[in-house]
Short mmCIF file of C-alpha atoms in Angstrom, two decimals:
data_model
loop_
_atom_site.label_atom_id
_atom_site.label_comp_id
_atom_site.label_asym_id
_atom_site.label_seq_id
_atom_site.Cartn_x
_atom_site.Cartn_y
_atom_site.Cartn_z
CA UNK J 17 200.96 173.95 129.10
CA UNK J 18 200.12 176.99 131.20
CA UNK J 19 201.95 175.53 134.20
CA UNK J 20 205.02 174.84 132.02
CA UNK J 21 204.91 178.36 130.66
CA UNK J 22 204.83 179.79 134.19
CA UNK J 23 207.75 177.55 135.16
CA UNK J 24 209.74 178.79 132.15
CA UNK J 25 208.94 182.43 132.76
CA UNK J 26 211.71 184.93 133.38
CA UNK J 27 211.06 185.37 137.16
CA UNK J 28 211.10 181.58 137.67
CA UNK J 29 214.35 181.17 135.73
CA UNK J 30 215.84 184.08 137.70
CA UNK J 31 214.91 182.49 141.02
CA UNK J 32 216.43 179.17 139.95
CA UNK J 33 219.64 180.87 138.82
CA UNK J 34 219.85 182.87 142.06
CA UNK J 35 219.32 179.70 144.11
CA UNK J 36 222.07 177.86 142.23
CA UNK J 37 224.41 180.84 142.71
CA UNK J 38 223.72 180.95 146.46
CA UNK J 39 224.36 177.21 146.80
CA UNK J 40 227.60 177.44 144.80
CA UNK J 41 228.77 180.47 146.82
CA UNK J 42 227.96 178.78 150.11
CA UNK J 43 229.74 175.57 149.05
CA UNK J 44 232.75 177.56 147.88
CA UNK J 45 232.92 179.41 151.20
CA UNK J 46 232.67 176.21 153.23
CA UNK J 47 235.31 174.48 151.11
CA UNK J 48 237.63 177.47 151.42
CA UNK J 49 237.24 177.55 155.20
CA UNK J 50 237.99 173.83 155.38
CA UNK J 51 240.98 174.26 153.09
CA UNK J 52 239.47 172.17 150.27
CA UNK J 53 238.51 174.97 147.93
CA UNK J 54 240.41 176.94 145.34
CA UNK J 55 242.63 179.81 146.45
CA UNK J 56 241.80 182.04 143.48
CA UNK J 57 239.88 184.52 145.65
CA UNK J 58 242.87 185.07 147.93
CA UNK J 59 245.21 185.19 144.93
CA UNK J 60 243.06 187.79 143.17
CA UNK J 61 242.90 189.95 146.29
CA UNK J 62 246.65 189.83 146.84
CA UNK J 63 247.36 190.53 143.18
CA UNK J 64 245.23 193.67 143.45
CA UNK J 65 247.15 194.90 146.49
CA UNK J 66 250.48 194.88 144.63
CA UNK J 67 249.51 197.61 142.09
CA UNK J 68 247.94 199.59 144.93
CA UNK J 69 251.16 199.43 146.96
CA UNK J 70 253.21 200.29 143.87
CA UNK J 71 251.11 203.38 143.11
CA UNK J 72 251.35 204.53 146.74
CA UNK J 73 255.12 204.08 146.65
CA UNK J 74 255.50 206.08 143.45
CA UNK J 75 253.30 208.89 144.80
CA UNK J 76 254.89 209.10 148.26
CA UNK J 77 257.90 206.79 148.71
CA UNK J 78 258.74 208.29 152.11
CA UNK J 79 255.48 207.09 153.74
CA UNK J 80 255.05 203.95 151.59
CA UNK J 81 258.45 202.31 151.27
CA UNK J 82 259.22 199.86 148.44
CA UNK J 83 259.70 197.30 151.23
CA UNK J 84 255.89 197.35 151.74
CA UNK J 85 255.70 194.66 149.04
CA UNK J 86 256.63 192.12 151.70
CA UNK J 87 253.08 192.44 153.12
CA UNK J 88 251.27 190.62 150.26
CA UNK J 89 254.20 188.20 150.02
CA UNK J 90 253.89 187.21 153.71
CA UNK J 91 250.11 186.95 153.40
CA UNK J 92 250.53 184.82 150.29
CA UNK J 93 252.83 182.46 152.15
CA UNK J 94 250.01 181.85 154.64
CA UNK J 95 247.09 181.72 152.20
CA UNK J 96 248.21 180.39 148.83
CA UNK J 97 249.35 177.13 147.35
CA UNK J 98 252.92 176.96 145.96
CA UNK J 99 251.84 177.29 142.30
CA UNK J 100 249.73 180.38 143.01
CA UNK J 101 252.50 181.78 145.19
CA UNK J 102 254.94 181.78 142.28
CA UNK J 103 252.54 183.94 140.27
CA UNK J 104 252.29 186.39 143.15
CA UNK J 105 256.09 186.52 143.42
CA UNK J 106 256.41 187.26 139.69
CA UNK J 107 253.97 190.14 140.06
CA UNK J 108 255.86 191.51 143.08
CA UNK J 109 259.18 191.28 141.21
CA UNK J 110 257.65 193.20 138.31
CA UNK J 111 256.42 195.86 140.75
CA UNK J 112 259.93 196.20 142.22
CA UNK J 113 261.37 196.70 138.73
CA UNK J 114 258.76 199.36 137.94
CA UNK J 115 259.45 201.16 141.22
CA UNK J 116 263.20 201.04 140.63
CA UNK J 117 262.89 202.52 137.14
CA UNK J 118 260.40 205.19 138.18
CA UNK J 119 262.20 206.31 141.35
CA UNK J 120 265.66 206.27 139.85
CA UNK J 121 268.97 204.90 141.15
CA UNK J 122 269.22 204.45 144.91
CA UNK J 123 272.41 206.56 144.98
CA UNK J 124 270.39 209.67 144.09
CA UNK J 125 268.56 209.87 147.42
CA UNK J 126 266.46 208.10 150.07
CA UNK J 127 263.17 206.17 149.63
CA UNK J 128 264.35 204.23 146.60
CA UNK J 129 264.68 200.56 145.75
CA UNK J 130 267.97 199.53 147.33
CA UNK J 131 269.72 196.14 147.20
CA UNK J 132 268.77 195.67 150.86
CA UNK J 133 265.08 196.03 150.06
CA UNK J 134 265.39 193.51 147.25
CA UNK J 135 267.08 191.05 149.61
CA UNK J 136 264.39 191.51 152.27
CA UNK J 137 261.57 190.93 149.77
CA UNK J 138 263.36 187.89 148.33
CA UNK J 139 263.99 186.42 151.80
CA UNK J 140 260.32 186.82 152.79
CA UNK J 141 259.32 185.15 149.55
CA UNK J 142 261.72 182.26 150.13
CA UNK J 143 260.41 181.52 153.62
CA UNK J 144 256.82 181.93 152.45
CA UNK J 145 257.41 179.35 149.71
CA UNK J 146 258.88 176.91 152.25
CA UNK J 147 255.77 177.30 154.43
CA UNK J 148 253.45 176.81 151.48
CA UNK J 149 255.27 173.66 150.37
CA UNK J 150 255.17 172.28 153.90
CA UNK J 151 251.41 172.88 154.13
CA UNK J 152 250.89 171.29 150.73
CA UNK J 153 252.85 168.20 151.77
CA UNK J 154 251.04 167.84 155.10
CA UNK J 155 247.66 168.65 153.57
CA UNK J 156 246.59 170.98 156.42
CA UNK J 157 246.12 174.64 155.44
CA UNK J 158 246.84 177.34 157.97
CA UNK J 159 243.14 178.08 158.29
CA UNK J 160 242.55 174.62 159.76
CA UNK J 161 245.93 173.83 161.29
CA UNK J 162 245.27 175.70 164.52
CA UNK J 163 241.74 174.28 164.75
CA UNK J 164 243.06 170.74 164.31
CA UNK J 165 245.66 171.18 167.08
CA UNK J 166 243.00 172.68 169.37
CA UNK J 167 240.73 169.71 168.66
CA UNK J 168 243.53 167.24 169.45
CA UNK J 169 244.28 168.99 172.73
CA UNK J 170 240.61 168.96 173.71
CA UNK J 171 240.30 165.27 172.88
CA UNK J 172 243.21 164.46 175.19
CA UNK J 173 241.62 166.60 177.90
CA UNK J 174 238.21 164.92 177.53
CA UNK J 175 239.73 161.44 177.51
CA UNK J 176 241.61 162.30 180.71
CA UNK J 177 238.47 163.42 182.54
CA UNK J 178 237.90 161.50 185.76
CA UNK J 179 234.49 159.93 186.41
CA UNK J 180 232.28 161.18 189.22
CA UNK J 181 232.80 159.28 192.46
CA UNK J 182 230.26 158.52 195.20
CA UNK J 183 230.05 160.52 198.39
CA UNK J 184 233.02 159.98 200.65
CA UNK J 185 235.63 160.12 197.89
CA UNK J 186 237.62 162.99 196.41
CA UNK J 187 239.85 162.86 193.33
CA UNK J 188 241.65 165.34 191.13
CA UNK J 189 244.17 165.32 188.31
CA UNK J 190 246.82 167.93 187.50
CA UNK J 191 248.94 167.88 184.36
CA UNK J 192 251.71 170.25 183.34
CA UNK J 193 253.47 169.66 179.98
CA UNK J 194 257.16 170.39 179.46
CA UNK J 195 258.17 173.86 178.33
CA UNK J 196 254.71 175.36 178.87
CA UNK J 197 253.31 173.56 175.81
CA UNK J 198 249.74 172.42 175.34
CA UNK J 199 250.58 168.79 174.57
CA UNK J 200 252.01 166.23 176.94
CA UNK J 201 253.24 162.67 176.90
CA UNK J 202 251.52 162.06 180.26
CA UNK J 203 247.85 161.15 180.34
CA UNK J 204 245.29 159.33 182.46
CA UNK J 205 242.28 157.25 181.48
CA UNK J 206 239.71 156.25 184.09
CA UNK J 207 236.35 154.49 184.24
CA UNK J 208 233.95 153.03 186.78
CA UNK J 209 233.47 149.33 186.15
CA UNK J 210 231.75 146.38 187.82
CA UNK J 211 228.44 148.22 187.87
CA UNK J 212 230.04 151.41 189.15
CA UNK J 213 231.44 149.78 192.30
CA UNK J 214 235.05 149.79 191.05
CA UNK J 215 237.22 152.65 189.89
CA UNK J 216 239.93 151.80 187.37
CA UNK J 217 242.47 154.51 186.57
CA UNK J 218 245.60 154.24 184.43
CA UNK J 219 248.32 156.90 184.54
CA UNK J 220 250.77 156.61 181.64
CA UNK J 221 254.00 158.35 180.72
CA UNK J 222 254.90 158.00 177.02
CA UNK J 223 258.57 158.20 176.06
CA UNK J 224 259.51 161.72 175.02
CA UNK J 225 257.92 164.93 176.20
CA UNK J 226 255.76 167.83 175.05
CA UNK J 227 254.85 168.02 171.37
CA UNK J 228 257.19 165.12 170.50
CA UNK J 229 255.12 162.71 172.59
CA UNK J 230 251.71 164.37 172.19
CA UNK J 231 250.62 162.48 169.06
CA UNK J 232 251.59 159.10 170.55
CA UNK J 233 249.88 160.02 173.81
CA UNK J 234 246.66 160.80 171.92
CA UNK J 235 246.77 157.47 170.10
CA UNK J 236 247.54 155.51 173.26
CA UNK J 237 244.94 157.31 175.37
CA UNK J 238 242.25 156.32 172.88
CA UNK J 239 243.45 152.72 172.76
CA UNK J 240 243.86 152.44 176.54
CA UNK J 241 240.45 153.99 177.09
CA UNK J 242 238.94 151.28 174.89
CA UNK J 243 240.78 148.50 176.72
CA UNK J 244 239.94 149.79 180.19
CA UNK J 245 236.85 148.04 181.48
CA UNK J 246 236.72 145.71 178.47
CA UNK J 247 239.23 143.33 180.02
CA UNK J 248 239.71 141.90 183.52
CA UNK J 249 241.96 144.20 185.58
CA UNK J 250 244.94 141.82 185.37
CA UNK J 251 244.59 141.62 181.61
CA UNK J 252 244.87 145.34 180.91
CA UNK J 253 248.65 145.86 181.07
CA UNK J 254 249.46 142.71 179.01
CA UNK J 255 247.00 143.89 176.34
CA UNK J 256 248.45 147.41 176.42
CA UNK J 257 251.95 145.96 176.12
CA UNK J 258 250.93 143.94 173.07
CA UNK J 259 249.31 146.96 171.47
CA UNK J 260 252.44 149.04 171.95
CA UNK J 261 254.64 146.30 170.48
CA UNK J 262 252.47 146.14 167.36
CA UNK J 263 253.00 149.87 166.69
CA UNK J 264 256.73 149.28 166.07
CA UNK J 265 257.66 152.86 167.01
CA UNK J 266 261.27 153.97 167.27
CA UNK J 267 260.46 155.29 170.74
CA UNK J 268 257.84 152.70 171.48
CA UNK J 269 258.01 152.31 175.23
CA UNK J 270 255.91 153.80 178.01
CA UNK J 271 255.49 153.46 181.75
CA UNK J 272 252.08 152.97 183.27
CA UNK J 273 250.42 152.33 186.63
CA UNK J 274 246.96 150.77 186.90
CA UNK J 275 244.77 151.35 189.96
CA UNK J 276 241.80 149.06 190.66
CA UNK J 277 239.84 150.45 193.64
CA UNK J 278 236.76 149.01 195.33
CA UNK J 279 234.71 152.11 196.18
CA UNK J 280 232.68 150.27 198.81
CA UNK J 281 235.46 148.77 200.92
CA UNK J 282 238.43 150.95 199.95
CA UNK J 283 240.55 147.91 199.01
CA UNK J 284 242.71 148.37 195.94
CA UNK J 285 245.29 146.75 193.70
CA UNK J 286 248.14 148.46 191.89
CA UNK J 287 249.80 147.04 188.79
CA UNK J 288 252.84 148.80 187.39
CA UNK J 289 254.77 148.76 184.13
CA UNK J 290 258.07 150.37 185.03
CA UNK J 291 256.29 153.29 186.69
CA UNK J 292 257.33 155.15 189.87
CA UNK J 293 255.66 153.83 193.02
CA UNK J 294 252.41 155.20 194.39
CA UNK J 295 252.31 156.94 197.76
CA UNK J 296 249.67 156.29 200.43
CA UNK J 297 249.11 158.48 203.46
CA UNK J 298 247.83 156.54 206.48
CA UNK J 299 245.67 158.95 208.44
CA UNK J 300 246.11 157.02 211.69
CA UNK J 301 249.91 157.29 211.81
CA UNK J 302 250.37 160.30 209.52
CA UNK J 303 253.07 158.38 207.62
CA UNK J 304 253.52 157.96 203.89
CA UNK J 305 254.03 154.47 202.48
CA UNK J 306 255.43 153.61 199.06
CA UNK J 307 253.35 151.12 197.07
CA UNK J 308 255.70 149.69 194.45
CA UNK J 309 254.37 147.02 192.10
CA UNK J 310 256.72 145.04 189.85
CA UNK J 311 256.58 145.02 186.07
CA UNK J 312 258.65 145.91 182.98
CA UNK J 313 258.15 148.87 180.66
CA UNK J 314 255.35 148.67 178.11
CA UNK J 315 256.47 147.99 174.57
CA UNK J 316 259.84 146.38 175.38
CA UNK J 317 259.20 142.64 175.00
CA UNK J 318 256.28 140.28 174.58
CA UNK J 319 254.93 138.04 177.32
CA UNK J 320 255.70 140.46 180.16
CA UNK J 321 254.31 139.68 183.59
CA UNK J 322 252.89 142.35 185.90
CA UNK J 323 252.58 141.56 189.62
CA UNK J 324 250.05 143.44 191.72
CA UNK J 325 250.49 145.02 195.12
CA UNK J 326 247.45 145.34 197.38
CA UNK J 327 246.36 147.93 199.88
CA UNK J 328 243.35 149.55 201.47
CA UNK J 329 242.25 153.15 201.92
CA UNK J 330 240.67 153.87 205.28
CA UNK J 331 238.73 157.08 205.95
CA UNK J 332 241.19 159.98 205.87
CA UNK J 333 243.76 158.11 203.76
CA UNK J 334 245.22 159.59 200.56
CA UNK J 335 246.70 157.86 197.52
CA UNK J 336 248.91 159.69 194.99
CA UNK J 337 249.93 158.44 191.54
CA UNK J 338 252.46 160.51 189.62
CA UNK J 339 254.90 160.44 186.72
CA UNK J 340 258.68 160.60 187.02
CA UNK J 341 258.84 164.24 185.88
CA UNK J 342 257.42 165.23 189.26
CA UNK J 343 260.03 163.48 191.42
CA UNK J 344 263.06 162.94 189.18
CA UNK J 345 265.50 165.47 187.75
CA UNK J 346 269.08 165.63 186.55
CA UNK J 347 270.33 167.02 189.87
CA UNK J 348 268.47 164.61 192.18
CA UNK J 349 267.39 160.99 192.24
CA UNK J 350 263.86 159.71 192.59
CA UNK J 351 264.17 159.05 196.36
CA UNK J 352 264.94 162.72 197.02
CA UNK J 353 262.08 163.77 194.80
CA UNK J 354 259.65 161.50 196.66
CA UNK J 355 260.81 162.90 200.00
CA UNK J 356 260.22 166.42 198.75
CA UNK J 357 256.77 165.50 197.42
CA UNK J 358 255.66 163.92 200.70
CA UNK J 359 257.07 166.87 202.64
CA UNK J 360 255.00 169.30 200.58
CA UNK J 361 251.94 167.05 200.82
CA UNK J 362 252.14 167.07 204.62
CA UNK J 363 251.05 170.71 204.48
CA UNK J 364 247.59 169.61 203.36
CA UNK J 365 246.99 166.90 205.94
CA UNK J 366 245.17 169.28 208.29
CA UNK J 367 243.40 171.50 205.75
CA UNK J 368 242.46 168.74 203.28
CA UNK J 369 243.71 167.84 199.81
CA UNK J 370 241.11 169.61 197.69
CA UNK J 371 242.96 171.65 195.06
CA UNK J 372 246.32 170.29 196.22
CA UNK J 373 247.37 168.47 193.04
CA UNK J 374 248.26 171.56 191.04
CA UNK J 375 249.97 173.24 193.98
CA UNK J 376 252.10 170.14 194.60
CA UNK J 377 253.38 170.23 191.03
CA UNK J 378 254.16 173.93 191.42
CA UNK J 379 256.01 173.35 194.68
CA UNK J 380 257.99 170.25 193.68
CA UNK J 381 258.70 170.57 189.95
CA UNK J 382 257.80 174.03 188.71
CA UNK J 383 260.83 174.57 186.46
CA UNK J 384 261.49 170.96 185.43
CA UNK J 385 261.74 170.51 181.66
CA UNK J 386 259.62 167.38 181.60
CA UNK J 387 255.96 166.43 181.56
CA UNK J 388 254.50 166.22 185.07
CA UNK J 389 251.24 164.60 186.14
CA UNK J 390 249.69 163.89 189.52
CA UNK J 391 246.54 161.89 190.27
CA UNK J 392 245.32 162.38 193.83
CA UNK J 393 242.63 160.23 195.43
CA UNK J 394 241.43 160.60 199.03
CA UNK J 395 238.79 158.97 201.17
CA UNK J 396 237.12 161.56 203.34
CA UNK J 397 236.55 160.91 207.02
#
């Protein structure tokens, strides 16, 4: 009885109530940050700013113009749901009416509610409502939209990370999306298989470019990363082709080149699905050789066959895999682009190819409106 009385005492009930309030406040804050909570806090804050702006306008319309009502309207378009936004607009319209009546007709002097101000406020409200409806349809609030895009970009970057190679090998990857965007239709997946003795790398170019191809590139990079190493090397491209066919996309094709390299001997195989040829520099002769494997585009028809081409990297040799955006443009064909790429790459034969991938893209296709990717692999002397 005494213990129950202490539990029911006023301090105990106060502590329980305070704990429940803290938990509810914390949950509400987390939900609001994630975009799952109610927007009543933002709505209440914006509703309070409208009377404040109205009072400032009536007291000093020269320094606080009636057009200042667009500020809560723009903020509401970013923060509120469409239903709450309509309530904010009704309050702003009422404030405009009050300002117009209190300040008098706009013909009597400056700093009054003019038809132009009304049109500006209405236009901001219209575009804010469109944004709010778009967010409501997509289900991603502005507070999380940027975070989600950043997370997608980082996932593509992590999936494109190249594995560490043993001593005697150097590799690097450079990627430049079209139009200076953060998303690209070009990506690479790589893994060391066969107990770490084999490097498998797949460079893929999804149809489209930039943001238009970024979502499909993310999906394919995850799928290709799961297939790589789970199948025999000659089974990868047929499986990738079947996966792409099952997606039934309007722009469902992609080009891809698959490198299978023995890190002990330097022997390799290349399998291609409609991709530009690889380039190998033979250190003994100083000449570049095209390594062109045969195979159709991924996602075009079922039962496609992909024939491999073989080669070997001796000490000092370099192998480059690239996408068509690096060597092909509207004003030149792919042969001219390859000649330009090899000419620029010759500059690094003496000094070494470390850090050369990015500079080669800058030199050969800096202003090309297409995704560009270059995978460079060299065997050091």
